[in-house]
Short mmCIF file of C-alpha atoms in Angstrom, two decimals:
data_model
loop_
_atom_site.label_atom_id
_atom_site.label_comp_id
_atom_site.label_asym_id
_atom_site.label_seq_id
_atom_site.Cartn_x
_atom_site.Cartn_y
_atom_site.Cartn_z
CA UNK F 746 1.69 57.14 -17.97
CA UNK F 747 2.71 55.79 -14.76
CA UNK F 748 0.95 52.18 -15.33
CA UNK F 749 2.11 52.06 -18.77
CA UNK F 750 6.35 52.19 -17.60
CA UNK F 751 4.83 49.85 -14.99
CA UNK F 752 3.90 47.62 -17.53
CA UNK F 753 6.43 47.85 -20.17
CA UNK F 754 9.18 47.74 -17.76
CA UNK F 755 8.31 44.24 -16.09
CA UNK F 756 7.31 42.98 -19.34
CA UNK F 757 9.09 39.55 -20.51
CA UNK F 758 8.06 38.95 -24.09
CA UNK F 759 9.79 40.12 -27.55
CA UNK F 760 7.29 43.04 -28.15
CA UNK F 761 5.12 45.39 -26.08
CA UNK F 762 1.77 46.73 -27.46
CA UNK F 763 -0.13 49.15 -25.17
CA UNK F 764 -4.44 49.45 -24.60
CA UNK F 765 -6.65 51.26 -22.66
CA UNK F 766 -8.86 50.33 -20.43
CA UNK F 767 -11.84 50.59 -22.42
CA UNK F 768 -10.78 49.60 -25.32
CA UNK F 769 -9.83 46.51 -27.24
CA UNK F 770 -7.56 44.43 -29.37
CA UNK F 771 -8.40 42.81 -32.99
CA UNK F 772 -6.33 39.55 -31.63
CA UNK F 773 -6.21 37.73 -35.12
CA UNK F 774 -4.74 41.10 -37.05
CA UNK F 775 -2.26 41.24 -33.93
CA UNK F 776 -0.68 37.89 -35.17
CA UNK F 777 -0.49 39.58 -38.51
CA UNK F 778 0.90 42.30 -37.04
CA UNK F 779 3.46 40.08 -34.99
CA UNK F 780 4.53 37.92 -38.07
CA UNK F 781 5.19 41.34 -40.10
CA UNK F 782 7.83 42.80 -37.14
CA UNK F 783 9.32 38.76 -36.56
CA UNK F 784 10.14 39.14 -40.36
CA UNK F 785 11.19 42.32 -40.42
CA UNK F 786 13.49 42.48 -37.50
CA UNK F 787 11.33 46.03 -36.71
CA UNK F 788 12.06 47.66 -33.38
CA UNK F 789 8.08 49.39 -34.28
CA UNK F 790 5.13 48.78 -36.02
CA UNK F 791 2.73 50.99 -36.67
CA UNK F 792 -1.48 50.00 -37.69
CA UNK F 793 -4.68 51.31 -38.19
CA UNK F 794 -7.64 51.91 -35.36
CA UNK F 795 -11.08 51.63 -35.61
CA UNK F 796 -12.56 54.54 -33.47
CA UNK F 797 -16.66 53.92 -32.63
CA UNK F 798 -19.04 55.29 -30.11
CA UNK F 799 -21.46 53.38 -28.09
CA UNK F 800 -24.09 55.56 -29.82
CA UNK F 801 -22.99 54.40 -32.89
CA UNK F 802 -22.71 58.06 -34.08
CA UNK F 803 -19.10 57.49 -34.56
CA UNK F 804 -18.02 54.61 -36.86
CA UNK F 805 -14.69 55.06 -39.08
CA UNK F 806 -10.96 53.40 -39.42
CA UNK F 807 -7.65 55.84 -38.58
CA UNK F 808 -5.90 54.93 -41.64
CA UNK F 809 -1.63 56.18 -41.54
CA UNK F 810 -1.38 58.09 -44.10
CA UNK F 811 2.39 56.90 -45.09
CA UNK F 812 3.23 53.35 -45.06
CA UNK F 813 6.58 51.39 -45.13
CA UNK F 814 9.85 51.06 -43.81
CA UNK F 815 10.65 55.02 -42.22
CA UNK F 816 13.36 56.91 -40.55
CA UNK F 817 13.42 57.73 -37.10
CA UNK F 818 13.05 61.75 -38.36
CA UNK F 819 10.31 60.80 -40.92
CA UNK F 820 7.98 58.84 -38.21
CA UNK F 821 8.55 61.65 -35.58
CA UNK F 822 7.68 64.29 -38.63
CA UNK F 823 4.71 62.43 -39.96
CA UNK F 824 3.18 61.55 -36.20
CA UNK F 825 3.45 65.34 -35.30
CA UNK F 826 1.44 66.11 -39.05
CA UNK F 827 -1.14 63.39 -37.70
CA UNK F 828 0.03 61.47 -40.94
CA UNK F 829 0.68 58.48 -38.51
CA UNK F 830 -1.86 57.50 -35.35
CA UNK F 831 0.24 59.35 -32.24
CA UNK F 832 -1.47 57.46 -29.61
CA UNK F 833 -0.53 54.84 -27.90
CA UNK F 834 -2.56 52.27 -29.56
CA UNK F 835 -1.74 50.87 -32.90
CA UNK F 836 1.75 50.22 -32.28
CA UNK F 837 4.37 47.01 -31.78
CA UNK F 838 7.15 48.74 -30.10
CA UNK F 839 10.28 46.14 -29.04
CA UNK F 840 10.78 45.56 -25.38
CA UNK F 841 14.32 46.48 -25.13
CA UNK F 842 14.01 49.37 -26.61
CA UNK F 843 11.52 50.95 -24.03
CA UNK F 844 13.27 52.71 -21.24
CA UNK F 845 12.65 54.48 -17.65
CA UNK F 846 12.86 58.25 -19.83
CA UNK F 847 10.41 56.90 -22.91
CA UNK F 848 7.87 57.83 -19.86
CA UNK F 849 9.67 60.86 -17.98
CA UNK F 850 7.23 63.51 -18.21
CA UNK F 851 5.48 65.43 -15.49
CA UNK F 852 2.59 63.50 -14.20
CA UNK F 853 0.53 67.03 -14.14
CA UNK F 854 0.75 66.55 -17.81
CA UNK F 855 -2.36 64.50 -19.01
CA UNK F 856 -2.67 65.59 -22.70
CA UNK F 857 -0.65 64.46 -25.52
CA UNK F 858 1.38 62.48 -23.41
CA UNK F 859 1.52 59.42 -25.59
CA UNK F 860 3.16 62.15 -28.04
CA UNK F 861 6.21 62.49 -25.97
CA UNK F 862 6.11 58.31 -25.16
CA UNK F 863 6.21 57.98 -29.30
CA UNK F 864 8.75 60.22 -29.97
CA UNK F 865 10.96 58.79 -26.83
CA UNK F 866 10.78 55.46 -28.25
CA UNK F 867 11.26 56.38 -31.35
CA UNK F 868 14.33 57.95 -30.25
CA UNK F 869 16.02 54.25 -29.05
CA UNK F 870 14.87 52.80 -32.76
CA UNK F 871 16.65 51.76 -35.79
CA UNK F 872 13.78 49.82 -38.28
CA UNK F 873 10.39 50.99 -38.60
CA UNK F 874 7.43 49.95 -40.38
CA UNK F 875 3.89 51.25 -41.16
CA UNK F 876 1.18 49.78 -42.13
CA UNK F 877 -1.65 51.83 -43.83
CA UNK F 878 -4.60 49.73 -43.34
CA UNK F 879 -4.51 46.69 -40.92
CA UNK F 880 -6.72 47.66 -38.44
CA UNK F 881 -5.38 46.33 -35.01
CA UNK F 882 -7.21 48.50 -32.50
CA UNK F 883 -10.87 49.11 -31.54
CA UNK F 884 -11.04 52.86 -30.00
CA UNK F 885 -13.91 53.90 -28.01
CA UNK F 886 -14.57 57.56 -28.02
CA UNK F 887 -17.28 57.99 -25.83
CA UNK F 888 -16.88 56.88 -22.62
CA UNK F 889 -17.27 59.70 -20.11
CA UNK F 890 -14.76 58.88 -17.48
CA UNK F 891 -12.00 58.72 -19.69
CA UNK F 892 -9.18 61.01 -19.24
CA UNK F 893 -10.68 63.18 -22.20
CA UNK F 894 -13.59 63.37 -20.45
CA UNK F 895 -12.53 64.55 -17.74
CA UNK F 896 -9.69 66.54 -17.13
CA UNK F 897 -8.76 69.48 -18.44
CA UNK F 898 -4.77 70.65 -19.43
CA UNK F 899 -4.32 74.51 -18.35
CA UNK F 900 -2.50 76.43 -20.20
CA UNK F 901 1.09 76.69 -18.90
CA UNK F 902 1.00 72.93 -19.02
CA UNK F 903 0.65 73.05 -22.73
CA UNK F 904 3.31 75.33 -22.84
CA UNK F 905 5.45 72.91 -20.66
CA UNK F 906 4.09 69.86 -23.23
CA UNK F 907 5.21 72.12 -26.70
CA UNK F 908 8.56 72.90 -25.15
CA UNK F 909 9.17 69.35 -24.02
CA UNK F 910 8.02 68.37 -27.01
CA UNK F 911 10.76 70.72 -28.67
CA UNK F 912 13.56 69.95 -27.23
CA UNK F 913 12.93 66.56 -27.85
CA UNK F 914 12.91 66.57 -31.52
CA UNK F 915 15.47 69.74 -31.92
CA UNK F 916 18.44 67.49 -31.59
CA UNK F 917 17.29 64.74 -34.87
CA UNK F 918 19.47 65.51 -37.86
CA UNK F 919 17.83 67.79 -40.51
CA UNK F 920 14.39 67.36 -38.43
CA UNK F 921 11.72 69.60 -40.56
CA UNK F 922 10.20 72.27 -37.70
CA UNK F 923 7.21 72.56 -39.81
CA UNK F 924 5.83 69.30 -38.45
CA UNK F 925 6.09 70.69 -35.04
CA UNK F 926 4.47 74.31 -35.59
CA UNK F 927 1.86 71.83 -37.93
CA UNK F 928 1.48 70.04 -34.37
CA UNK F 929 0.92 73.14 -32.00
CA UNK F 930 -1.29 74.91 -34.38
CA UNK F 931 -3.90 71.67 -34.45
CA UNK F 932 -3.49 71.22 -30.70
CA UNK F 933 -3.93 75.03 -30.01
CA UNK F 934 -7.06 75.47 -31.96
CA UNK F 935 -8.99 72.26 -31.06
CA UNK F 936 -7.87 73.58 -27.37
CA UNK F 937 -9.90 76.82 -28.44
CA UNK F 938 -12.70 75.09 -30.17
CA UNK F 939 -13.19 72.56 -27.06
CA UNK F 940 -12.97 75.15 -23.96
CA UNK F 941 -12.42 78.72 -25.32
CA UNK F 942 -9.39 79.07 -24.18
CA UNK F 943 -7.49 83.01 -25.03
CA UNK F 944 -4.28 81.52 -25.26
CA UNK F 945 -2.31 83.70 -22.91
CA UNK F 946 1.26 81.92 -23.05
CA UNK F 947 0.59 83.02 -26.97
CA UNK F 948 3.82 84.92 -27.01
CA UNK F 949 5.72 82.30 -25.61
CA UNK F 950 4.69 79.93 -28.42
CA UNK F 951 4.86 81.93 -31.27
CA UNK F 952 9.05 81.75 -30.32
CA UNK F 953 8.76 78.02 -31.58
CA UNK F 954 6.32 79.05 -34.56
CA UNK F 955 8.50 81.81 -35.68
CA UNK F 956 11.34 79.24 -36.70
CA UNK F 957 9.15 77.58 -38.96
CA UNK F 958 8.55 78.14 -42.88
CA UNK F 959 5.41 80.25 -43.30
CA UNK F 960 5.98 79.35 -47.48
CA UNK F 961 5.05 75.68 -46.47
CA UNK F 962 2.57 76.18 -44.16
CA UNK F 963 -1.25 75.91 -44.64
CA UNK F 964 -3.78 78.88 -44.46
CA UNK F 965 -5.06 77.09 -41.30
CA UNK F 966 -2.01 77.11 -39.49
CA UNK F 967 -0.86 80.72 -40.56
CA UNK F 968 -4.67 81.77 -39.72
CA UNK F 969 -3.35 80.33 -36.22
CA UNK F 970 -0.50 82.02 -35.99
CA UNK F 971 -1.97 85.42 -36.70
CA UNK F 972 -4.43 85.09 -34.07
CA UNK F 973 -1.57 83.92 -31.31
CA UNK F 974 0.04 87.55 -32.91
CA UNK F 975 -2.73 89.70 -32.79
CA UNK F 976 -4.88 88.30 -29.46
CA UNK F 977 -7.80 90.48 -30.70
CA UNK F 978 -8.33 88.22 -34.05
CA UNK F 979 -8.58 85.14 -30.68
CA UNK F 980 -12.18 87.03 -29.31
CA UNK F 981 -13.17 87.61 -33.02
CA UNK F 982 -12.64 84.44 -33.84
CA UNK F 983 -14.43 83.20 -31.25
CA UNK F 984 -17.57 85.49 -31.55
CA UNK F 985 -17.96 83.92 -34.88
CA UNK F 986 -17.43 80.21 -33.68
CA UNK F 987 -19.74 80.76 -30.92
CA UNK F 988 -22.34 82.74 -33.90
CA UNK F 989 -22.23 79.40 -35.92
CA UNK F 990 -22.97 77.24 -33.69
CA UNK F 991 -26.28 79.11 -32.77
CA UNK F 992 -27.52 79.07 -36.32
#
């Protein structure tokens, strides 16, 4: 996070995109993708990835699922859904909007952090665009001393990330809360698929959940929920995930 503000702050040009390390840019789609924001007058601009392994076991495009001119709420709604690509790749976002706060998280915080950066930005916005299928970014997943890799996010700094998150996105006019109990659910259980984890700030999280609409909420995410409520459905549900994977 810290090398990205590094970057975007001394940057001179019109637009900033951001890439990793290990990853690269489709540099003819970027001139696409340049001559769409000129025209539009867009303070972001939102495109596709193409995520691949070195194995080649992994091979597929991260098409948004939305595309056109958005709000501010209806980008920050649809990137906590994962209806929109909430990393940092993919995206124009306009120099001058891109201040010392877009990055002002705690540097113990490692995952999901682009989240926060997205929504930040976002905030400092008036015309945004998506694009559903121009592919402008070449992701590689497999590289094994990537961030993903190898660290690991405890758990009372994912608590710290979903409240951040929240007060973030509390403030935006009419902003629908289902996105962000949508977005803690998916984060929550791939945390529990990935390392196990029993979820024991559960209580403190099911605060934020609570406020949501259960009516408009999927069986996956009110499956969730019940397990965060009842912490003995977390070990069954486990026992069975761990079962599966041995037949």
């Amino acid at each position: 996070m810290a090398a990205r503000a590094r970057g975007a702050l001394k940057a001179t040009g019109d637009y900033v995109i951001f890439c990793d390390a290990d990853d690269t840019l489709e540099t003819k789609n970027i001139v696409d993708f340049l001559e769409i924001a000129y025209a539009g007058n867009y303070d972001i601009i939102v495109g596709c990835s193409h995520d691949y392994s070195e194995n080649e076991e992994i091979n597929f495009i991260q098409y948004n699922k939305i595309s056109g001119s958005v709000s501010v709420k209806t980008f920050v709604e649809n990137i906590l859904k994962g209806k929109i690509i909430f990393g940092p790749a993919c995206k124009l976002f306009r120099r001058n909007i891109i201040t010392e706060q877009c990055f002002d998280l705690p540097a113990d915080i490692v995952f999901n952090e682009d989240l926060f950066m997205n929504i930040a930005i976002a905030e400092n916005a008036e015309k945004i665009f998506i694009i559903r299928d121009l592919v402008v970014y070449n992701h590689l997943t497999d590289n094994p001393d990537s961030v993903t890799h190898t660290r690991k996010q405890t758990e009372k700094q994912w608590l710290r990330l979903f409240k951040i998150i929240e007060e973030k996105v509390r403030p935006i006019p009419e902003f629908d809360i289902n996105s962000l109990a949508i977005f803690i659910c998916d984060r929550l259980r791939s945390n529990f698929y990935n390392h196990g984890k029993r979820f024991h700030y559960c209580y403190d999280v099911l605060a934020i959940l609570n406020s949501a609409d259960k009516s408009r909420l999927s069986l996956r995410e009110i499956s969730t929920m019940k397990m965060l409520r009842y912490p003995v459905l977390i070990k069954i549900y486990y026992l069975l995930f761990r079962i599966r994977k041995l037949i």
